[in-house]
Amino acid sequence: MFAGTLQRLVRIEPGETRAVFTALVLFFCVLCGYFMLRPVRETMGTVLGEEEVSDLFVVTWGASILVIPLYGWLCSVLPRSVLLPLIYGIVSASLLGVWALLEANPGSHAAARFFYVWISVLNLFIVSVFWTFMVDMFSSTQAKRLFGFIAAGGTLGGLIGPILTDVLVEPLGRNNLLLISAALFAVAIVFQLSLLRIWSVRREQLATDTGGARAHDRPIGGNPFAGISLVLRSPYLLGFSLFVILLASATTFLYFDQLRLMKEAFPDENERTSMFARIDYIVQALALVTQLFFTSRIASRLGVVVLLTSVPVAMIGGFVALAALGSFWVLAVVMVIRRAGEYALTRPGREILFTSVDTETKYKAKNLIDVVVYRGGDALSAQVRAGLAASGMAFSMIALYGAGVALVWTVVGFWLAKRHESQPAPQAPGARATA
């Protein structure tokens, strides 16, 4: 009954149900596993301090530069049926390794720095890997109807994860949360395998229906560094990269204000962890309602342009409010709006943009932009903000600088959406799943 109501609400067409709900549960596991750890990372950030975290943003960027070529090489040599479950297996195993490191070095700033960098690379990478497969499975038309609902699975995971952290951080301790997260990524492997079977059956069916060659799950092949050349040759991908840099810049400016104001408002570390968790589940609850009731309707009726420009426009107002008032609670409201809007509107909009590119671009250029370019934007904006603060610029003026960034972000989002709508979808038989 409930599933049927949701199916009508989201306008899931016959034959899509199994694929959509499997994807939703997979994304739930992925983001629940990550969001259990996010409040722990943020608490470690307040302990390390703004200056050290600013430097760690640069280290994180360097780490992401190392990870993406390795992923590109794996895409070139492994079929997707092996690659995608392997990624989640590596994440689960690495969580166990980091847990052992933190247990062996309690209170160590070096271990805290490693955890901070590692989780900051991991969070973008796992989300990018998930959405890469989604844009491979669904067409642009399907994406407008379904991506908001599929994203709601991740949002639900992002809601449950911080609640678990809030409830379990005291009885279990922060480090032991990694064990639960590792188990969730192990469960994600099961649902990824199920989704791959749906994808494979659909490819075979399309090959039979069209009289084409039998579809095989082959490695993508090509150069592991092809993502770089693909981006540099494409104005569309360069524009997308600029959009991501501006998004990261606006986010980073707010993030460093959060570190400072949170530390002032909540001196106790466990209390900070709980507050970060509470902000997380407020964000996820708001995003979940938006994804279930509004995202697909906005995408289908108003287009991608609204998905890509709503949050930047809101952030112009948010930064102006911060410049005028500058309190922790104003910042908390702006952060909630920014993050909820990103999950419910901006992220589905970004992924829809990639339904109009070829397979190699989806698996190589997309992850390069999602991780390396995003973290590069983080690193650059962290250094810019640190320079502005060191020059003696007032907090209100730095906030107005952020409003200017959000204005440019809005313009770039508008251009990208219009460019996407004018592009024909690539011909890729078997890439669209209904099962």
Coordinates of C-alpha atoms in Angstrom, one line a residue:
M1 CA 0.0 0.0 0.0
F2 CA 2.7 2.5 1.1
A3 CA 5.0 1.6 -1.8
G4 CA 2.0 1.9 -4.2
T5 CA 1.2 5.4 -2.9
L6 CA 4.9 6.4 -3.3
Q7 CA 4.9 5.0 -6.8
R8 CA 1.9 7.1 -7.9
L9 CA 3.4 10.2 -6.1
V10 CA 6.7 10.0 -7.9
R11 CA 5.2 8.8 -11.1
I12 CA 7.2 5.6 -11.3
E13 CA 6.3 4.0 -14.6
P14 CA 5.6 0.2 -15.1
G15 CA 8.9 -1.7 -15.2
E16 CA 10.9 0.9 -13.2
T17 CA 9.8 -0.1 -9.7
R18 CA 12.4 -2.6 -8.8
A19 CA 15.3 -0.6 -10.1
V20 CA 14.2 2.6 -8.4
F21 CA 13.6 1.0 -4.9
T22 CA 16.8 -0.9 -5.0
A23 CA 18.7 2.3 -5.9
L24 CA 16.9 4.1 -3.0
V25 CA 17.9 1.4 -0.4
L26 CA 21.5 1.3 -1.7
F27 CA 21.8 5.1 -1.4
F28 CA 20.3 4.8 2.1
C29 CA 23.1 2.5 3.2
V30 CA 25.8 4.6 1.7
L31 CA 24.7 7.9 3.2
C32 CA 23.7 6.4 6.6
G33 CA 27.2 5.0 6.8
Y34 CA 28.8 8.3 6.0
F35 CA 26.5 10.6 8.1
M36 CA 27.2 8.5 11.2
L37 CA 30.8 9.8 10.9
R38 CA 30.2 13.3 9.7
P39 CA 29.6 14.7 13.2
V40 CA 32.7 13.0 14.4
R41 CA 34.7 14.7 11.6
E42 CA 33.3 18.1 12.4
T43 CA 34.1 17.7 16.1
M44 CA 37.7 16.8 15.2
G45 CA 37.7 20.0 13.1
T46 CA 36.8 22.2 16.0
V47 CA 39.6 20.6 18.1
L48 CA 42.2 21.1 15.4
G49 CA 41.2 24.7 14.8
E50 CA 40.5 26.9 11.8
E51 CA 44.1 27.4 10.7
E52 CA 45.0 23.7 10.7
V53 CA 41.7 22.7 9.0
S54 CA 42.4 25.3 6.3
D55 CA 45.7 23.5 5.7
L56 CA 44.0 20.1 5.8
F57 CA 41.7 21.2 2.9
V58 CA 44.9 21.5 0.8
V59 CA 46.0 18.0 1.9
T60 CA 42.5 16.6 1.2
W61 CA 42.8 18.0 -2.4
G62 CA 46.2 16.3 -2.8
A63 CA 44.7 13.0 -1.6
S64 CA 41.8 13.3 -4.0
I65 CA 44.2 13.9 -6.9
L66 CA 45.9 10.5 -6.0
V67 CA 42.6 8.6 -5.6
I68 CA 40.9 9.6 -8.9
P69 CA 43.5 8.3 -11.3
L70 CA 43.5 5.0 -9.4
Y71 CA 39.7 4.9 -9.8
G72 CA 40.1 5.8 -13.5
W73 CA 42.5 2.9 -14.0
L74 CA 40.0 0.5 -12.3
C75 CA 37.3 1.7 -14.6
S76 CA 39.5 1.0 -17.5
V77 CA 40.3 -2.6 -16.6
L78 CA 37.3 -3.9 -14.5
P79 CA 33.7 -4.5 -15.6
R80 CA 31.2 -2.5 -13.7
S81 CA 29.8 -5.7 -12.1
V82 CA 33.1 -6.1 -10.3
L83 CA 34.2 -2.4 -9.9
L84 CA 31.1 -1.0 -8.1
P85 CA 30.8 -3.7 -5.4
L86 CA 34.6 -3.6 -5.0
I87 CA 34.5 0.1 -4.2
Y88 CA 32.1 -0.4 -1.3
G89 CA 34.1 -3.3 -0.1
I90 CA 37.2 -1.2 0.0
V91 CA 35.4 1.6 1.9
S92 CA 34.1 -0.9 4.5
A93 CA 37.6 -2.4 4.9
S94 CA 39.2 1.0 5.2
L95 CA 36.7 2.0 7.9
L96 CA 37.9 -1.0 9.9
G97 CA 41.5 0.1 9.4
V98 CA 40.9 3.7 10.5
W99 CA 39.0 2.4 13.6
A100 CA 42.1 0.4 14.5
L101 CA 44.3 3.5 14.0
L102 CA 42.2 5.6 16.2
E103 CA 42.0 2.9 18.9
A104 CA 45.8 2.6 18.9
N105 CA 46.3 6.4 19.1
P106 CA 43.6 7.8 21.4
G107 CA 43.8 11.6 21.6
S108 CA 46.4 11.8 18.8
H109 CA 46.2 14.9 16.6
A110 CA 48.0 13.0 13.9
A111 CA 45.3 10.3 13.9
A112 CA 42.6 13.0 14.0
R113 CA 44.2 14.7 10.9
F114 CA 44.3 11.4 9.0
F115 CA 40.6 10.7 9.8
Y116 CA 39.6 14.2 8.8
V117 CA 41.4 14.0 5.4
W118 CA 40.3 10.4 4.8
I119 CA 36.6 11.0 5.5
S120 CA 36.6 14.3 3.4
V121 CA 37.9 12.4 0.4
L122 CA 35.6 9.4 1.0
N123 CA 32.3 11.4 1.3
L124 CA 32.5 13.0 -2.2
F125 CA 33.9 9.8 -3.8
I126 CA 31.2 7.4 -2.6
V127 CA 28.4 9.8 -3.6
S128 CA 30.0 10.4 -7.0
V129 CA 30.3 6.6 -7.6
F130 CA 26.7 6.1 -6.8
W131 CA 25.4 8.8 -9.0
T132 CA 27.7 7.8 -11.9
F133 CA 25.9 4.5 -12.1
M134 CA 22.5 6.2 -11.8
V135 CA 23.2 8.5 -14.8
D136 CA 24.3 5.3 -16.6
M137 CA 21.0 3.5 -15.9
F138 CA 18.5 6.3 -16.4
S139 CA 17.7 8.7 -19.3
S140 CA 17.4 12.4 -18.8
T141 CA 13.6 12.1 -18.9
Q142 CA 13.6 9.4 -16.3
A143 CA 16.1 11.3 -14.2
K144 CA 13.8 14.3 -13.9
R145 CA 11.0 12.1 -12.6
L146 CA 13.1 9.7 -10.4
F147 CA 16.3 11.3 -9.2
G148 CA 14.6 13.3 -6.5
F149 CA 13.0 10.2 -5.1
I150 CA 16.2 8.1 -5.3
A151 CA 18.0 11.0 -3.6
A152 CA 15.4 10.7 -0.8
G153 CA 16.9 7.3 0.0
G154 CA 20.2 8.9 0.7
T155 CA 18.5 11.7 2.6
L156 CA 16.7 9.2 4.8
G157 CA 20.1 7.6 5.5
G158 CA 21.5 11.0 6.2
L159 CA 18.7 11.5 8.7
I160 CA 19.0 8.1 10.5
G161 CA 22.9 8.3 10.5
P162 CA 23.2 11.4 12.8
I163 CA 20.4 10.2 15.0
L164 CA 22.3 7.0 15.6
T165 CA 25.4 9.1 16.3
D166 CA 23.5 11.3 18.7
V167 CA 22.1 8.2 20.6
L168 CA 25.2 6.0 20.5
V169 CA 28.2 8.4 20.9
E170 CA 28.0 8.4 24.7
P171 CA 27.5 4.6 25.3
L172 CA 29.8 3.4 22.5
G173 CA 32.3 6.2 22.1
R174 CA 33.1 8.0 18.9
N175 CA 35.6 5.5 17.5
N176 CA 33.2 2.5 17.7
L177 CA 30.7 4.3 15.4
L178 CA 33.1 3.4 12.6
L179 CA 32.3 -0.3 13.1
I180 CA 28.6 0.3 12.5
S181 CA 29.4 2.4 9.4
A182 CA 31.6 -0.4 8.0
A183 CA 28.7 -2.8 8.4
L184 CA 26.4 -0.5 6.4
F185 CA 28.8 -0.3 3.5
A186 CA 29.0 -4.1 3.6
V187 CA 25.2 -4.2 3.2
A188 CA 25.5 -1.7 0.4
I189 CA 27.5 -4.3 -1.6
V190 CA 24.4 -6.6 -1.6
F191 CA 22.1 -3.9 -3.1
Q192 CA 24.7 -2.8 -5.6
L193 CA 24.9 -6.4 -6.9
S194 CA 21.1 -6.6 -7.1
L195 CA 21.1 -3.3 -9.1
L196 CA 23.8 -4.6 -11.4
R197 CA 21.7 -7.6 -12.2
I198 CA 18.7 -5.4 -13.1
W199 CA 21.0 -3.3 -15.3
S200 CA 22.5 -6.4 -17.0
V201 CA 19.0 -8.0 -17.7
R202 CA 17.8 -4.7 -19.3
R203 CA 20.9 -4.5 -21.5
E204 CA 20.3 -8.0 -22.7
Q205 CA 16.7 -7.3 -23.3
L206 CA 17.4 -4.2 -25.4
A207 CA 20.0 -6.0 -27.4
T208 CA 17.4 -8.7 -28.2
D209 CA 14.6 -6.3 -29.0
T210 CA 16.7 -4.2 -31.4
G211 CA 18.5 -7.1 -33.0
G212 CA 21.8 -5.8 -31.9
A213 CA 24.9 -7.6 -30.6
R214 CA 24.7 -9.4 -27.3
A215 CA 25.4 -6.9 -24.6
H216 CA 28.4 -7.6 -22.4
D217 CA 29.6 -5.9 -19.2
R218 CA 33.0 -4.9 -20.4
P219 CA 35.6 -2.5 -18.8
I220 CA 35.2 1.0 -20.2
G221 CA 38.9 0.9 -21.4
G222 CA 40.8 4.0 -22.4
N223 CA 43.3 6.1 -20.5
P224 CA 43.0 6.3 -16.7
F225 CA 43.7 10.0 -17.0
A226 CA 41.2 10.6 -19.8
G227 CA 38.9 12.5 -17.5
I228 CA 41.4 15.5 -17.6
S229 CA 41.4 15.7 -21.4
L230 CA 37.7 15.2 -21.6
V231 CA 37.1 18.2 -19.2
L232 CA 39.6 20.5 -20.9
R233 CA 38.2 19.9 -24.4
S234 CA 34.5 20.5 -23.4
P235 CA 33.1 24.0 -22.6
Y236 CA 30.1 22.2 -21.0
L237 CA 32.4 20.3 -18.6
L238 CA 34.5 23.3 -17.9
G239 CA 31.3 25.2 -17.1
F240 CA 30.3 22.4 -14.8
S241 CA 33.7 22.5 -13.1
L242 CA 33.3 26.2 -12.5
F243 CA 29.8 25.6 -11.0
V244 CA 31.3 23.0 -8.6
I245 CA 34.2 25.4 -7.6
L246 CA 31.7 28.1 -6.8
L247 CA 29.5 25.7 -4.9
A248 CA 32.5 24.6 -2.9
S249 CA 33.6 28.1 -2.3
A250 CA 30.3 29.2 -0.9
T251 CA 30.2 26.1 1.3
T252 CA 33.7 26.6 2.6
F253 CA 33.1 30.2 3.6
L254 CA 30.1 29.0 5.7
Y255 CA 32.0 26.0 7.0
F256 CA 34.8 28.0 8.7
D257 CA 32.3 30.4 10.3
Q258 CA 30.6 27.3 11.6
L259 CA 33.9 26.0 13.2
R260 CA 34.5 29.2 15.0
L261 CA 31.0 29.9 16.2
M262 CA 30.2 26.3 17.2
K263 CA 33.4 26.2 19.4
E264 CA 32.3 29.4 21.1
A265 CA 28.7 28.3 21.6
F266 CA 29.5 24.7 22.8
P267 CA 32.8 24.2 24.8
D268 CA 32.2 20.5 25.5
E269 CA 33.4 18.2 22.6
N270 CA 30.6 15.6 23.0
E271 CA 28.0 18.4 23.2
R272 CA 29.4 19.7 19.9
T273 CA 29.2 16.2 18.3
S274 CA 25.5 16.0 19.4
M275 CA 24.8 19.5 18.1
F276 CA 26.4 18.7 14.7
A277 CA 24.3 15.5 14.6
R278 CA 21.1 17.5 15.4
I279 CA 21.8 20.0 12.6
D280 CA 22.4 17.0 10.3
Y281 CA 19.0 15.4 11.0
I282 CA 17.1 18.7 10.7
V283 CA 18.8 19.2 7.3
Q284 CA 18.0 15.7 6.2
A285 CA 14.3 15.9 7.4
L286 CA 13.8 19.1 5.4
A287 CA 15.5 17.7 2.3
L288 CA 13.5 14.4 2.5
V289 CA 10.1 16.3 2.5
T290 CA 11.3 18.4 -0.5
Q291 CA 12.6 15.3 -2.4
L292 CA 9.4 13.3 -1.9
F293 CA 6.9 16.1 -2.7
F294 CA 8.6 18.8 -4.8
T295 CA 11.9 17.8 -6.6
S296 CA 10.5 15.7 -9.4
R297 CA 7.7 18.2 -10.0
I298 CA 10.1 21.1 -10.1
A299 CA 12.4 19.2 -12.5
S300 CA 9.6 18.0 -14.8
R301 CA 7.6 21.2 -14.9
L302 CA 10.0 24.1 -14.3
G303 CA 13.2 22.4 -15.6
V304 CA 16.8 21.9 -14.5
V305 CA 17.4 25.7 -14.4
V306 CA 15.3 26.0 -11.1
L307 CA 17.1 23.1 -9.5
L308 CA 20.5 24.7 -10.3
T309 CA 19.8 28.3 -9.4
S310 CA 17.4 28.1 -6.3
V311 CA 20.2 27.4 -3.7
P312 CA 22.7 30.0 -5.1
V313 CA 19.9 32.7 -5.0
A314 CA 19.1 31.7 -1.4
M315 CA 22.7 31.9 -0.5
I316 CA 23.0 35.5 -1.7
G317 CA 20.3 36.4 0.9
G318 CA 21.9 34.2 3.5
F319 CA 25.3 35.8 3.2
V320 CA 23.8 39.3 3.4
A321 CA 21.9 38.2 6.6
L322 CA 25.2 37.0 8.0
A323 CA 26.9 40.3 7.2
A324 CA 24.1 42.1 9.0
L325 CA 23.6 39.9 12.1
G326 CA 26.5 37.4 12.3
S327 CA 25.2 35.1 15.1
F328 CA 25.6 31.3 15.5
W329 CA 21.9 30.8 15.1
V330 CA 21.6 32.8 11.9
L331 CA 24.6 30.8 10.6
A332 CA 22.8 27.6 11.6
V333 CA 19.6 28.6 9.7
V334 CA 21.7 29.5 6.6
M335 CA 23.6 26.2 6.8
V336 CA 20.4 24.2 7.0
I337 CA 18.9 26.0 4.0
R338 CA 22.1 25.6 2.0
R339 CA 22.6 21.9 2.7
A340 CA 18.9 20.9 2.5
G341 CA 18.6 22.7 -0.8
E342 CA 21.8 21.1 -2.1
Y343 CA 20.6 17.6 -1.3
A344 CA 17.0 18.1 -2.6
L345 CA 17.6 20.4 -5.6
T346 CA 21.2 21.1 -6.6
R347 CA 22.4 17.5 -6.4
P348 CA 19.7 16.0 -8.5
G349 CA 20.1 18.9 -10.9
R350 CA 23.8 18.3 -11.2
E351 CA 23.3 14.6 -11.9
I352 CA 20.7 15.3 -14.6
L353 CA 23.3 17.3 -16.4
F354 CA 25.4 14.1 -16.8
T355 CA 22.6 12.1 -18.5
S356 CA 23.5 13.9 -21.8
V357 CA 27.1 12.7 -22.0
D358 CA 28.8 9.5 -23.1
T359 CA 29.8 6.6 -20.8
E360 CA 33.5 7.4 -20.5
T361 CA 32.7 11.0 -19.5
K362 CA 30.3 9.7 -16.8
Y363 CA 32.8 7.3 -15.3
K364 CA 36.0 9.4 -15.6
A365 CA 35.3 13.1 -16.1
K366 CA 32.4 13.1 -13.7
N367 CA 34.4 11.7 -10.8
L368 CA 37.3 14.0 -11.5
I369 CA 35.0 17.0 -11.2
D370 CA 33.0 15.7 -8.2
V371 CA 36.1 14.9 -6.2
V372 CA 39.3 16.6 -7.4
V373 CA 37.7 19.8 -8.7
Y374 CA 35.4 20.1 -5.7
R375 CA 38.2 19.6 -3.2
G376 CA 40.4 22.0 -5.3
G377 CA 37.6 24.6 -4.9
D378 CA 37.6 23.8 -1.1
A379 CA 41.4 24.2 -0.9
L380 CA 41.5 27.5 -2.9
S381 CA 38.5 29.1 -1.1
A382 CA 39.9 28.1 2.3
Q383 CA 43.2 29.8 1.5
V384 CA 41.4 32.9 0.2
R385 CA 39.2 33.1 3.3
A386 CA 42.2 32.7 5.5
G387 CA 44.0 35.5 3.6
L388 CA 41.0 37.8 3.9
A389 CA 40.8 37.1 7.7
A390 CA 44.5 37.6 8.1
S391 CA 44.4 41.0 6.3
G392 CA 42.0 42.2 9.0
M393 CA 38.8 42.2 6.9
A394 CA 35.7 42.2 9.1
F395 CA 33.4 39.2 9.3
S396 CA 30.6 41.2 7.6
M397 CA 32.8 42.1 4.6
I398 CA 33.9 38.4 4.2
A399 CA 30.2 37.5 4.2
L400 CA 29.5 40.0 1.5
Y401 CA 32.3 38.5 -0.5
G402 CA 30.5 35.2 -0.2
A403 CA 27.3 36.8 -1.5
G404 CA 29.3 37.9 -4.6
V405 CA 30.5 34.3 -5.1
A406 CA 26.8 33.1 -4.8
L407 CA 25.8 35.6 -7.5
V408 CA 28.3 34.3 -10.0
W409 CA 27.3 30.7 -9.0
T410 CA 23.7 31.6 -9.9
V411 CA 24.7 32.8 -13.4
V412 CA 26.8 29.7 -14.1
G413 CA 24.0 27.4 -13.0
F414 CA 21.6 29.2 -15.4
W415 CA 24.0 28.8 -18.3
L416 CA 24.6 25.1 -17.6
A417 CA 20.9 24.3 -17.4
K418 CA 20.2 26.0 -20.7
R419 CA 23.1 24.3 -22.3
H420 CA 21.9 20.9 -21.1
E421 CA 18.4 21.4 -22.4
S422 CA 19.8 22.2 -25.9
Q423 CA 21.9 19.0 -26.1
P424 CA 20.6 15.7 -27.6
A425 CA 21.0 12.7 -25.3
P426 CA 23.8 10.3 -26.3
Q427 CA 22.8 7.1 -28.1
A428 CA 23.8 4.4 -25.6
P429 CA 21.6 1.3 -25.8
G430 CA 21.2 -0.6 -22.6
A431 CA 22.2 2.3 -20.4
R432 CA 18.6 2.9 -19.4
A433 CA 17.1 0.6 -16.8
T434 CA 13.5 -0.5 -16.3
A435 CA 13.0 -3.5 -14.1

